[in-house]
Amino acid sequence: MKNCFRLLLAASLLCNSAFAQPFNLKKGIKPTELSLINFTPKDVKKKGRINITKVVQVKDTAYYFVKKLSIYSPIVVSVGVQDPSNPVQVSLHKWNWKEASRPGKPTNEKGYWEEKFSTEGDFGIMVVAPQKPSAYNIYVWVGNEVKMKIATPFKSYSPSSGSGIFTLKNILIGIALLLVIVFSWFIIKKKKKMKNLSILLFAILLTPLSSMAQLDGIFDDPETQEILRNDNAGSVPLNGNDFVVQNPRTRGERMAQEYENASNAAEHLDNFVGAINNVVGIIETGRELWDAGGVLDAGECTPDFTQPANALVPSSCSGTAGCNDCYATALASFNADRQTLARMMCLFMNTKNFTDKAIAFGNAMASLPGGVGLGWIPAKRNIDQAYTNFKATYDRKSRELLTSLQKNMMKIDACENSYGQQDWYQRFGYMYFEFMQLKYKRPD
């Protein structure tokens, strides 16, 4: 299992080195990375990584990005302005800064804005301040990877007596099963493209809570306490040209203003914690991770572990006393390979989508007057080269993962030979392996 994560990490690092933020051709756009630090509250379900950044924005628009994210991790992003009467507009971006994945919305009457989602790779945050300077806090929480529900590919099968001979009937059944699996896969892919990924959590209203009532020790770890104590809170080195500190006023005015600001910040922090609790609660009820807010962008890949009933692989061993223990280790590694393959495919599809959109955007911008196109030719060359390298890496890593999957299937075959069906892999397992090779073959 560790090898699987190492393989995925290598592919992810290559992807992130090539595509580290939403695409743009404007040299004036220099996004600030919101670096995540480890977050270790008492409640282990809320563990993950976090960033809390205090900002005073003096430009019309500020850009931030967060990178190296897993599609299996829930994410909460919120912005709280110091003065609710001076709202800012916040949007989230997956592919480029021109197209918003979550369209811009202003902070509410209490100066607060939030979104919940999952995404693979990176995403950007754009903050527009109609009135400047604008003081606000950015909160980002990325939970640890959620243990996914992976449907079993097996169904119960009782071999008849004398089944040790590979009969013509076995061959015909095997061919028919393989055709059903392949046909089912294409049906699933077609339906998946038509599926509208809606943001379910917008229908859930947050119940008003007393200020700080839900903190429950969630920010009591040393690293977070240091951030909260620091007047320049956050793990991000801010660009002095974009962010300034306002001049202090007289002591009396300053104390009154600080009290009001602290009250607003406490309420925003309470809302942020409430959002984390909401996400964790949804996942704890057994619902899918995607129910906690959906993926960031409707065009983004979502891992799919569903297995149609007519595409299940026969197993005479699964569920049998004694055989379960034999299956346990092999099946855990087998499912880990499936989960990593699904994530790698999403990483590839998102990178392909990013590349296609970046090239389309660059071609459109290059045709405009003003000299923007002068920098497009070398930029496009870099994008093409990075994508070519990434495809080669995907092919290599997917082969390694599929080899690992096949080895784990041979361990399952050994269990079947000992407790159930002889020659299980030759009869049934190989068809599932061929199905997986087809499923995770690079589509271009």
Short mmCIF file of C-alpha atoms in Angstrom, two decimals:
data_model
loop_
_atom_site.label_atom_id
_atom_site.label_comp_id
_atom_site.label_asym_id
_atom_site.label_seq_id
_atom_site.Cartn_x
_atom_site.Cartn_y
_atom_site.Cartn_z
CA MET A 1 0.00 0.00 0.00
CA LYS A 2 2.89 2.35 0.77
CA ASN A 3 4.26 1.68 -2.71
CA CYS A 4 0.94 2.76 -4.20
CA PHE A 5 1.10 6.10 -2.42
CA ARG A 6 4.73 6.58 -3.46
CA LEU A 7 3.73 6.02 -7.08
CA LEU A 8 0.88 8.48 -6.80
CA LEU A 9 3.05 11.03 -5.03
CA ALA A 10 5.60 10.90 -7.84
CA ALA A 11 2.89 11.50 -10.44
CA SER A 12 1.31 14.21 -8.32
CA LEU A 13 4.61 16.04 -7.85
CA LEU A 14 5.19 16.04 -11.60
CA CYS A 15 1.71 17.41 -12.18
CA ASN A 16 2.09 20.09 -9.53
CA SER A 17 5.47 21.19 -10.84
CA ALA A 18 3.92 21.80 -14.25
CA PHE A 19 0.54 23.16 -13.21
CA ALA A 20 0.82 24.80 -9.79
CA GLN A 21 -2.07 27.27 -10.00
CA PRO A 22 -4.91 28.47 -12.27
CA PHE A 23 -3.53 29.45 -15.66
CA ASN A 24 -2.97 33.04 -16.78
CA LEU A 25 -0.94 34.98 -19.32
CA LYS A 26 -0.90 38.28 -17.44
CA LYS A 27 2.47 38.96 -15.84
CA GLY A 28 0.77 41.25 -13.32
CA ILE A 29 -1.05 38.30 -11.74
CA LYS A 30 1.26 36.83 -9.12
CA PRO A 31 -0.79 34.56 -6.83
CA THR A 32 0.25 34.00 -3.24
CA GLU A 33 0.46 30.40 -2.07
CA LEU A 34 -1.51 29.59 1.08
CA SER A 35 0.84 27.07 2.65
CA LEU A 36 -0.87 24.42 4.74
CA ILE A 37 0.46 23.26 8.11
CA ASN A 38 -0.45 20.15 10.10
CA PHE A 39 -3.66 20.46 12.11
CA THR A 40 -3.99 18.09 15.08
CA PRO A 41 -7.08 18.84 17.20
CA LYS A 42 -8.31 16.47 19.91
CA ASP A 43 -11.04 15.17 17.63
CA VAL A 44 -9.14 12.92 15.21
CA LYS A 45 -11.94 13.19 12.64
CA LYS A 46 -11.02 16.84 12.14
CA LYS A 47 -7.30 16.23 11.65
CA GLY A 48 -5.68 17.43 8.47
CA ARG A 49 -3.91 20.61 7.35
CA ILE A 50 -4.87 24.24 7.84
CA ASN A 51 -4.03 27.83 6.91
CA ILE A 52 -5.20 31.01 8.65
CA THR A 53 -4.02 34.21 7.00
CA LYS A 54 -4.71 37.81 8.03
CA VAL A 55 -4.73 40.26 5.11
CA VAL A 56 -5.12 43.99 4.48
CA GLN A 57 -5.73 44.32 0.74
CA VAL A 58 -4.93 47.61 -1.00
CA LYS A 59 -5.31 46.47 -4.61
CA ASP A 60 -8.56 45.82 -6.47
CA THR A 61 -7.93 42.07 -6.79
CA ALA A 62 -5.83 39.59 -4.83
CA TYR A 63 -5.00 36.04 -5.94
CA TYR A 64 -4.17 33.01 -3.79
CA PHE A 65 -3.73 29.31 -4.48
CA VAL A 66 -3.54 26.04 -2.54
CA LYS A 67 -1.77 23.01 -4.00
CA LYS A 68 -1.12 19.27 -3.61
CA LEU A 69 -4.65 18.26 -2.66
CA SER A 70 -6.33 14.85 -2.79
CA ILE A 71 -9.77 14.24 -4.24
CA TYR A 72 -10.37 12.06 -1.16
CA SER A 73 -9.93 14.99 1.27
CA PRO A 74 -12.79 17.33 2.29
CA ILE A 75 -11.99 21.06 2.04
CA VAL A 76 -13.52 24.10 3.73
CA VAL A 77 -12.55 27.62 2.60
CA SER A 78 -13.92 30.76 4.24
CA VAL A 79 -13.27 34.50 4.26
CA GLY A 80 -14.27 36.86 7.06
CA VAL A 81 -13.98 40.64 6.62
CA GLN A 82 -13.12 42.83 9.57
CA ASP A 83 -15.81 45.38 8.67
CA PRO A 84 -19.06 43.73 7.47
CA SER A 85 -20.14 47.03 5.87
CA ASN A 86 -17.11 46.75 3.55
CA PRO A 87 -17.71 43.38 1.83
CA VAL A 88 -15.36 41.61 -0.58
CA GLN A 89 -16.30 39.28 -3.43
CA VAL A 90 -14.76 35.81 -3.44
CA SER A 91 -14.58 33.23 -6.25
CA LEU A 92 -12.84 29.86 -6.62
CA HIS A 93 -10.94 28.80 -9.74
CA LYS A 94 -9.77 25.40 -10.95
CA TRP A 95 -8.52 25.89 -14.50
CA ASN A 96 -7.75 29.58 -15.00
CA TRP A 97 -8.41 32.98 -13.42
CA LYS A 98 -10.93 33.98 -16.09
CA GLU A 99 -13.35 31.07 -15.58
CA ALA A 100 -14.74 30.69 -12.06
CA SER A 101 -15.51 27.17 -10.82
CA ARG A 102 -17.51 28.67 -7.95
CA PRO A 103 -18.72 32.11 -9.16
CA GLY A 104 -17.93 35.23 -7.18
CA LYS A 105 -20.18 35.98 -4.23
CA PRO A 106 -19.87 38.80 -1.71
CA THR A 107 -19.43 38.25 1.99
CA ASN A 108 -22.81 38.27 3.77
CA GLU A 109 -24.27 40.87 6.12
CA LYS A 110 -22.06 39.53 8.90
CA GLY A 111 -18.97 39.74 6.71
CA TYR A 112 -18.64 35.99 6.11
CA TRP A 113 -18.29 33.72 3.04
CA GLU A 114 -17.57 29.99 2.78
CA GLU A 115 -17.47 27.02 0.41
CA LYS A 116 -17.05 23.26 0.89
CA PHE A 117 -15.76 20.87 -1.77
CA SER A 118 -13.12 18.33 -2.80
CA THR A 119 -10.61 18.61 -5.61
CA GLU A 120 -7.51 16.90 -6.97
CA GLY A 121 -4.36 18.98 -7.41
CA ASP A 122 -4.66 22.75 -6.97
CA PHE A 123 -7.24 25.53 -6.84
CA GLY A 124 -7.19 29.32 -6.73
CA ILE A 125 -9.01 31.94 -4.65
CA MET A 126 -9.71 35.39 -6.11
CA VAL A 127 -10.75 38.23 -3.78
CA VAL A 128 -12.10 41.49 -5.22
CA ALA A 129 -12.25 44.49 -2.87
CA PRO A 130 -14.58 47.29 -4.10
CA GLN A 131 -13.43 49.57 -1.26
CA LYS A 132 -9.82 49.68 -0.17
CA PRO A 133 -8.08 49.03 2.11
CA SER A 134 -10.01 45.90 3.05
CA ALA A 135 -9.01 43.80 6.05
CA TYR A 136 -10.03 40.15 6.17
CA ASN A 137 -8.99 36.66 7.27
CA ILE A 138 -8.74 33.63 4.99
CA TYR A 139 -9.35 30.20 6.55
CA VAL A 140 -8.53 26.95 4.71
CA TRP A 141 -9.01 23.47 6.21
CA VAL A 142 -8.08 20.31 4.31
CA GLY A 143 -9.13 17.14 6.12
CA ASN A 144 -7.21 13.89 6.03
CA GLU A 145 -8.19 11.48 3.27
CA VAL A 146 -11.54 9.82 3.88
CA LYS A 147 -11.70 6.04 3.76
CA MET A 148 -13.73 5.43 0.63
CA LYS A 149 -16.48 2.88 0.21
CA ILE A 150 -15.22 0.56 -2.50
CA ALA A 151 -17.80 -1.85 -3.88
CA THR A 152 -16.69 -5.47 -3.95
CA PRO A 153 -16.10 -6.89 -7.43
CA PHE A 154 -17.00 -10.42 -6.25
CA LYS A 155 -20.20 -12.42 -6.13
CA SER A 156 -20.85 -15.77 -4.47
CA TYR A 157 -20.32 -18.82 -6.68
CA SER A 158 -20.59 -22.53 -5.86
CA PRO A 159 -18.59 -24.73 -8.25
CA SER A 160 -20.27 -27.95 -9.32
CA SER A 161 -18.62 -31.34 -8.84
CA GLY A 162 -15.93 -32.15 -11.35
CA SER A 163 -15.42 -28.48 -12.11
CA GLY A 164 -11.68 -28.94 -12.18
CA ILE A 165 -11.93 -29.49 -15.94
CA PHE A 166 -12.11 -26.28 -17.95
CA THR A 167 -15.18 -27.19 -20.05
CA LEU A 168 -16.54 -25.46 -23.14
CA LYS A 169 -19.38 -24.17 -20.95
CA ASN A 170 -16.83 -22.45 -18.69
CA ILE A 171 -15.21 -20.82 -21.70
CA LEU A 172 -18.52 -19.54 -23.08
CA ILE A 173 -19.55 -18.21 -19.66
CA GLY A 174 -16.17 -16.48 -19.31
CA ILE A 175 -16.39 -14.83 -22.73
CA ALA A 176 -19.95 -13.68 -22.04
CA LEU A 177 -18.93 -12.26 -18.65
CA LEU A 178 -16.03 -10.35 -20.19
CA LEU A 179 -18.33 -8.82 -22.82
CA VAL A 180 -20.81 -7.81 -20.12
CA ILE A 181 -18.06 -6.16 -18.04
CA VAL A 182 -16.69 -4.20 -21.01
CA PHE A 183 -20.18 -3.15 -22.15
CA SER A 184 -21.12 -2.10 -18.61
CA TRP A 185 -17.97 0.01 -18.35
CA PHE A 186 -18.82 1.97 -21.51
CA ILE A 187 -22.39 2.52 -20.25
CA ILE A 188 -21.02 3.85 -16.93
CA LYS A 189 -18.63 6.22 -18.72
CA LYS A 190 -21.45 7.55 -20.88
CA LYS A 191 -23.71 8.16 -17.90
CA LYS A 192 -20.87 9.75 -15.98
CA LYS A 193 -20.34 12.35 -18.70
CA MET A 194 -24.02 13.26 -18.60
CA LYS A 195 -24.18 13.45 -14.83
CA ASN A 196 -24.65 16.93 -13.47
CA LEU A 197 -22.51 17.35 -10.38
CA SER A 198 -24.68 19.53 -8.15
CA ILE A 199 -23.55 21.17 -4.94
CA LEU A 200 -25.77 19.43 -2.42
CA LEU A 201 -24.58 21.24 0.63
CA PHE A 202 -26.08 24.57 -0.40
CA ALA A 203 -29.43 23.08 0.64
CA ILE A 204 -28.21 22.57 4.19
CA LEU A 205 -28.63 25.65 6.39
CA LEU A 206 -26.17 26.21 9.19
CA THR A 207 -27.98 26.53 12.51
CA PRO A 208 -27.04 29.75 14.39
CA LEU A 209 -24.66 28.97 17.21
CA SER A 210 -23.47 31.02 20.17
CA SER A 211 -20.09 32.63 19.58
CA MET A 212 -17.21 30.18 20.03
CA ALA A 213 -19.62 27.49 21.32
CA GLN A 214 -18.46 24.87 18.82
CA LEU A 215 -14.72 25.33 19.23
CA ASP A 216 -14.52 22.36 21.62
CA GLY A 217 -10.73 22.47 21.75
CA ILE A 218 -10.42 22.24 17.97
CA PHE A 219 -7.75 24.95 17.83
CA ASP A 220 -5.80 23.88 20.91
CA ASP A 221 -2.80 22.33 19.15
CA PRO A 222 0.47 24.28 19.60
CA GLU A 223 0.95 25.18 15.92
CA THR A 224 -2.52 26.69 15.53
CA GLN A 225 -2.31 28.48 18.87
CA GLU A 226 0.89 30.15 17.69
CA ILE A 227 -0.90 31.34 14.55
CA LEU A 228 -3.83 32.73 16.54
CA ARG A 229 -1.51 34.54 18.97
CA ASN A 230 0.49 36.10 16.17
CA ASP A 231 -0.73 39.53 15.03
CA ASN A 232 0.54 38.69 11.54
CA ALA A 233 -1.36 35.39 11.56
CA GLY A 234 -0.84 32.94 8.74
CA SER A 235 1.80 30.71 7.23
CA VAL A 236 2.10 32.84 4.09
CA PRO A 237 4.86 35.38 3.42
CA LEU A 238 2.82 38.33 2.17
CA ASN A 239 3.98 40.56 -0.66
CA GLY A 240 4.58 44.05 0.72
CA ASN A 241 3.36 45.64 -2.51
CA ASP A 242 -0.06 44.04 -2.16
CA PHE A 243 -0.63 44.11 1.58
CA VAL A 244 -0.09 46.86 4.13
CA VAL A 245 -0.85 47.51 7.78
CA GLN A 246 -3.13 50.46 8.45
CA ASN A 247 -1.82 53.33 10.54
CA PRO A 248 -2.81 53.02 14.23
CA ARG A 249 -5.39 55.46 15.55
CA THR A 250 -5.69 56.95 19.03
CA ARG A 251 -5.72 54.46 21.87
CA GLY A 252 -9.43 54.85 22.74
CA GLU A 253 -10.60 54.51 19.15
CA ARG A 254 -8.21 51.64 18.60
CA MET A 255 -9.46 49.71 21.64
CA ALA A 256 -13.11 50.09 20.60
CA GLN A 257 -12.33 49.07 17.04
CA GLU A 258 -10.20 46.11 18.16
CA TYR A 259 -13.04 44.88 20.39
CA GLU A 260 -15.48 45.00 17.46
CA ASN A 261 -12.96 43.35 15.13
CA ALA A 262 -12.26 40.60 17.68
CA SER A 263 -16.00 39.95 18.03
CA ASN A 264 -16.42 39.64 14.25
CA ALA A 265 -13.34 37.42 13.96
CA ALA A 266 -14.61 35.16 16.75
CA GLU A 267 -17.95 34.74 15.00
CA HIS A 268 -16.25 34.01 11.68
CA LEU A 269 -13.98 31.45 13.34
CA ASP A 270 -17.04 29.88 14.96
CA ASN A 271 -18.72 29.66 11.54
CA PHE A 272 -15.58 28.11 10.06
CA VAL A 273 -15.46 25.46 12.80
CA GLY A 274 -19.18 24.85 12.32
CA ALA A 275 -18.56 24.20 8.63
CA ILE A 276 -15.83 21.67 9.48
CA ASN A 277 -18.18 19.95 11.94
CA ASN A 278 -20.88 19.91 9.27
CA VAL A 279 -18.62 18.21 6.72
CA VAL A 280 -17.34 15.64 9.23
CA GLY A 281 -20.91 14.95 10.38
CA ILE A 282 -22.12 14.29 6.84
CA ILE A 283 -19.27 11.85 6.19
CA GLU A 284 -19.79 10.14 9.57
CA THR A 285 -23.40 9.33 8.69
CA GLY A 286 -22.10 7.03 5.97
CA ARG A 287 -22.86 9.31 3.03
CA GLU A 288 -20.32 9.81 0.30
CA LEU A 289 -17.56 12.40 0.61
CA TRP A 290 -19.03 14.17 -2.42
CA ASP A 291 -22.27 14.77 -0.46
CA ALA A 292 -20.33 17.15 1.79
CA GLY A 293 -20.05 19.75 -0.97
CA GLY A 294 -19.33 18.07 -4.30
CA VAL A 295 -16.21 18.52 -6.38
CA LEU A 296 -14.96 22.05 -6.97
CA ASP A 297 -15.69 22.18 -10.69
CA ALA A 298 -18.45 20.44 -12.66
CA GLY A 299 -15.87 19.39 -15.26
CA GLU A 300 -13.65 17.75 -12.68
CA CYS A 301 -13.14 14.00 -12.43
CA THR A 302 -14.72 12.08 -9.53
CA PRO A 303 -13.54 8.56 -8.64
CA ASP A 304 -16.23 5.98 -9.31
CA PHE A 305 -16.09 2.64 -7.52
CA THR A 306 -19.56 1.39 -8.40
CA GLN A 307 -19.73 -2.14 -9.77
CA PRO A 308 -22.82 -3.28 -11.75
CA ALA A 309 -24.30 -6.55 -10.52
CA ASN A 310 -23.85 -8.15 -13.95
CA ALA A 311 -20.13 -7.31 -13.93
CA LEU A 312 -19.24 -9.03 -10.65
CA VAL A 313 -16.52 -11.70 -10.65
CA PRO A 314 -17.54 -15.16 -9.33
CA SER A 315 -15.88 -16.26 -6.09
CA SER A 316 -16.59 -19.47 -4.19
CA CYS A 317 -14.27 -18.42 -1.36
CA SER A 318 -15.46 -14.95 -0.42
CA GLY A 319 -17.53 -15.03 2.77
CA THR A 320 -16.53 -18.59 3.66
CA ALA A 321 -15.27 -19.34 7.17
CA GLY A 322 -11.48 -19.62 7.19
CA CYS A 323 -11.23 -18.11 3.75
CA ASN A 324 -12.06 -14.62 5.04
CA ASP A 325 -8.79 -14.52 6.99
CA CYS A 326 -6.89 -15.59 3.89
CA TYR A 327 -8.67 -12.92 1.84
CA ALA A 328 -8.19 -10.08 4.35
CA THR A 329 -4.62 -8.98 3.59
CA ALA A 330 -4.81 -9.54 -0.16
CA LEU A 331 -8.17 -7.79 -0.42
CA ALA A 332 -6.95 -4.74 1.55
CA SER A 333 -3.99 -4.30 -0.81
CA PHE A 334 -6.23 -5.05 -3.80
CA ASN A 335 -8.67 -2.27 -2.82
CA ALA A 336 -5.78 0.12 -2.09
CA ASP A 337 -4.59 -0.42 -5.67
CA ARG A 338 -8.11 0.26 -6.97
CA GLN A 339 -8.39 3.48 -4.95
CA THR A 340 -4.98 4.73 -6.11
CA LEU A 341 -5.71 3.86 -9.75
CA ALA A 342 -8.97 5.81 -9.54
CA ARG A 343 -7.16 8.83 -8.11
CA MET A 344 -4.44 8.61 -10.76
CA MET A 345 -7.07 8.59 -13.49
CA CYS A 346 -8.66 11.71 -11.97
CA LEU A 347 -5.25 13.33 -11.76
CA PHE A 348 -4.74 12.58 -15.45
CA MET A 349 -8.21 13.75 -16.52
CA ASN A 350 -7.87 16.99 -14.55
CA THR A 351 -4.42 17.62 -16.03
CA LYS A 352 -5.77 16.99 -19.53
CA ASN A 353 -8.69 19.33 -18.87
CA PHE A 354 -6.33 21.96 -17.47
CA THR A 355 -4.06 21.66 -20.51
CA ASP A 356 -6.93 21.85 -23.02
CA LYS A 357 -8.42 24.91 -21.32
CA ALA A 358 -5.03 26.60 -20.95
CA ILE A 359 -4.25 26.15 -24.65
CA ALA A 360 -7.72 27.34 -25.71
CA PHE A 361 -7.43 30.34 -23.41
CA GLY A 362 -3.91 31.14 -24.62
CA ASN A 363 -4.89 30.89 -28.29
CA ALA A 364 -7.79 33.27 -27.70
CA MET A 365 -5.64 35.76 -25.78
CA ALA A 366 -2.84 35.61 -28.36
CA SER A 367 -5.19 36.88 -31.06
CA LEU A 368 -5.94 40.07 -29.11
CA PRO A 369 -3.99 43.30 -29.62
CA GLY A 370 -1.61 44.54 -26.96
CA GLY A 371 1.31 42.15 -27.28
CA VAL A 372 -0.12 39.38 -25.09
CA GLY A 373 0.52 36.86 -27.84
CA LEU A 374 4.27 37.46 -27.79
CA GLY A 375 4.65 35.38 -24.67
CA TRP A 376 2.20 32.68 -25.75
CA ILE A 377 4.47 30.68 -28.06
CA PRO A 378 7.07 29.80 -25.39
CA ALA A 379 4.30 29.35 -22.80
CA LYS A 380 2.47 26.89 -25.06
CA ARG A 381 5.71 25.02 -25.72
CA ASN A 382 6.23 24.59 -21.97
CA ILE A 383 2.65 23.41 -21.47
CA ASP A 384 2.90 20.86 -24.30
CA GLN A 385 6.21 19.52 -23.01
CA ALA A 386 4.94 19.24 -19.43
CA TYR A 387 1.83 17.39 -20.61
CA THR A 388 3.89 15.00 -22.76
CA ASN A 389 6.10 14.21 -19.77
CA PHE A 390 3.06 13.74 -17.57
CA LYS A 391 1.47 11.26 -20.00
CA ALA A 392 4.65 9.19 -20.01
CA THR A 393 4.69 9.22 -16.21
CA TYR A 394 1.03 8.18 -16.05
CA ASP A 395 1.66 5.25 -18.39
CA ARG A 396 4.62 4.06 -16.34
CA LYS A 397 2.90 4.43 -12.96
CA SER A 398 -0.37 2.88 -14.11
CA ARG A 399 1.54 -0.17 -15.38
CA GLU A 400 3.25 -0.51 -12.01
CA LEU A 401 -0.06 -0.21 -10.16
CA LEU A 402 -1.76 -2.72 -12.45
CA THR A 403 1.14 -5.12 -11.88
CA SER A 404 0.60 -4.71 -8.13
CA LEU A 405 -3.13 -5.30 -8.63
CA GLN A 406 -2.43 -8.51 -10.55
CA LYS A 407 -0.08 -9.76 -7.81
CA ASN A 408 -2.80 -9.18 -5.22
CA MET A 409 -5.27 -11.02 -7.45
CA MET A 410 -2.87 -13.97 -7.53
CA LYS A 411 -2.94 -13.96 -3.70
CA ILE A 412 -6.73 -14.12 -3.94
CA ASP A 413 -6.31 -16.97 -6.42
CA ALA A 414 -4.21 -18.83 -3.81
CA CYS A 415 -7.04 -18.43 -1.28
CA GLU A 416 -9.53 -19.76 -3.82
CA ASN A 417 -7.28 -22.73 -4.56
CA SER A 418 -7.05 -23.54 -0.85
CA TYR A 419 -10.68 -23.00 0.14
CA GLY A 420 -12.84 -22.82 -2.95
CA GLN A 421 -12.48 -22.65 -6.73
CA GLN A 422 -9.41 -24.22 -8.35
CA ASP A 423 -7.74 -22.15 -11.09
CA TRP A 424 -9.86 -19.12 -10.13
CA TYR A 425 -7.63 -16.57 -11.87
CA GLN A 426 -7.53 -18.53 -15.16
CA ARG A 427 -11.31 -18.98 -15.06
CA PHE A 428 -12.54 -15.60 -13.83
CA GLY A 429 -9.83 -13.33 -12.39
CA TYR A 430 -8.04 -12.60 -15.65
CA MET A 431 -11.24 -11.14 -17.13
CA TYR A 432 -11.50 -8.63 -14.31
CA PHE A 433 -7.83 -7.74 -14.73
CA GLU A 434 -8.34 -7.10 -18.45
CA PHE A 435 -11.36 -4.96 -17.56
CA MET A 436 -9.17 -2.90 -15.18
CA GLN A 437 -6.48 -2.51 -17.84
CA LEU A 438 -9.10 -1.13 -20.21
CA LYS A 439 -10.65 1.09 -17.53
CA TYR A 440 -7.38 2.81 -16.59
CA LYS A 441 -5.79 3.02 -20.01
CA ARG A 442 -4.94 6.62 -20.83
CA PRO A 443 -7.76 7.92 -23.07
CA ASP A 444 -5.48 9.86 -25.43
#
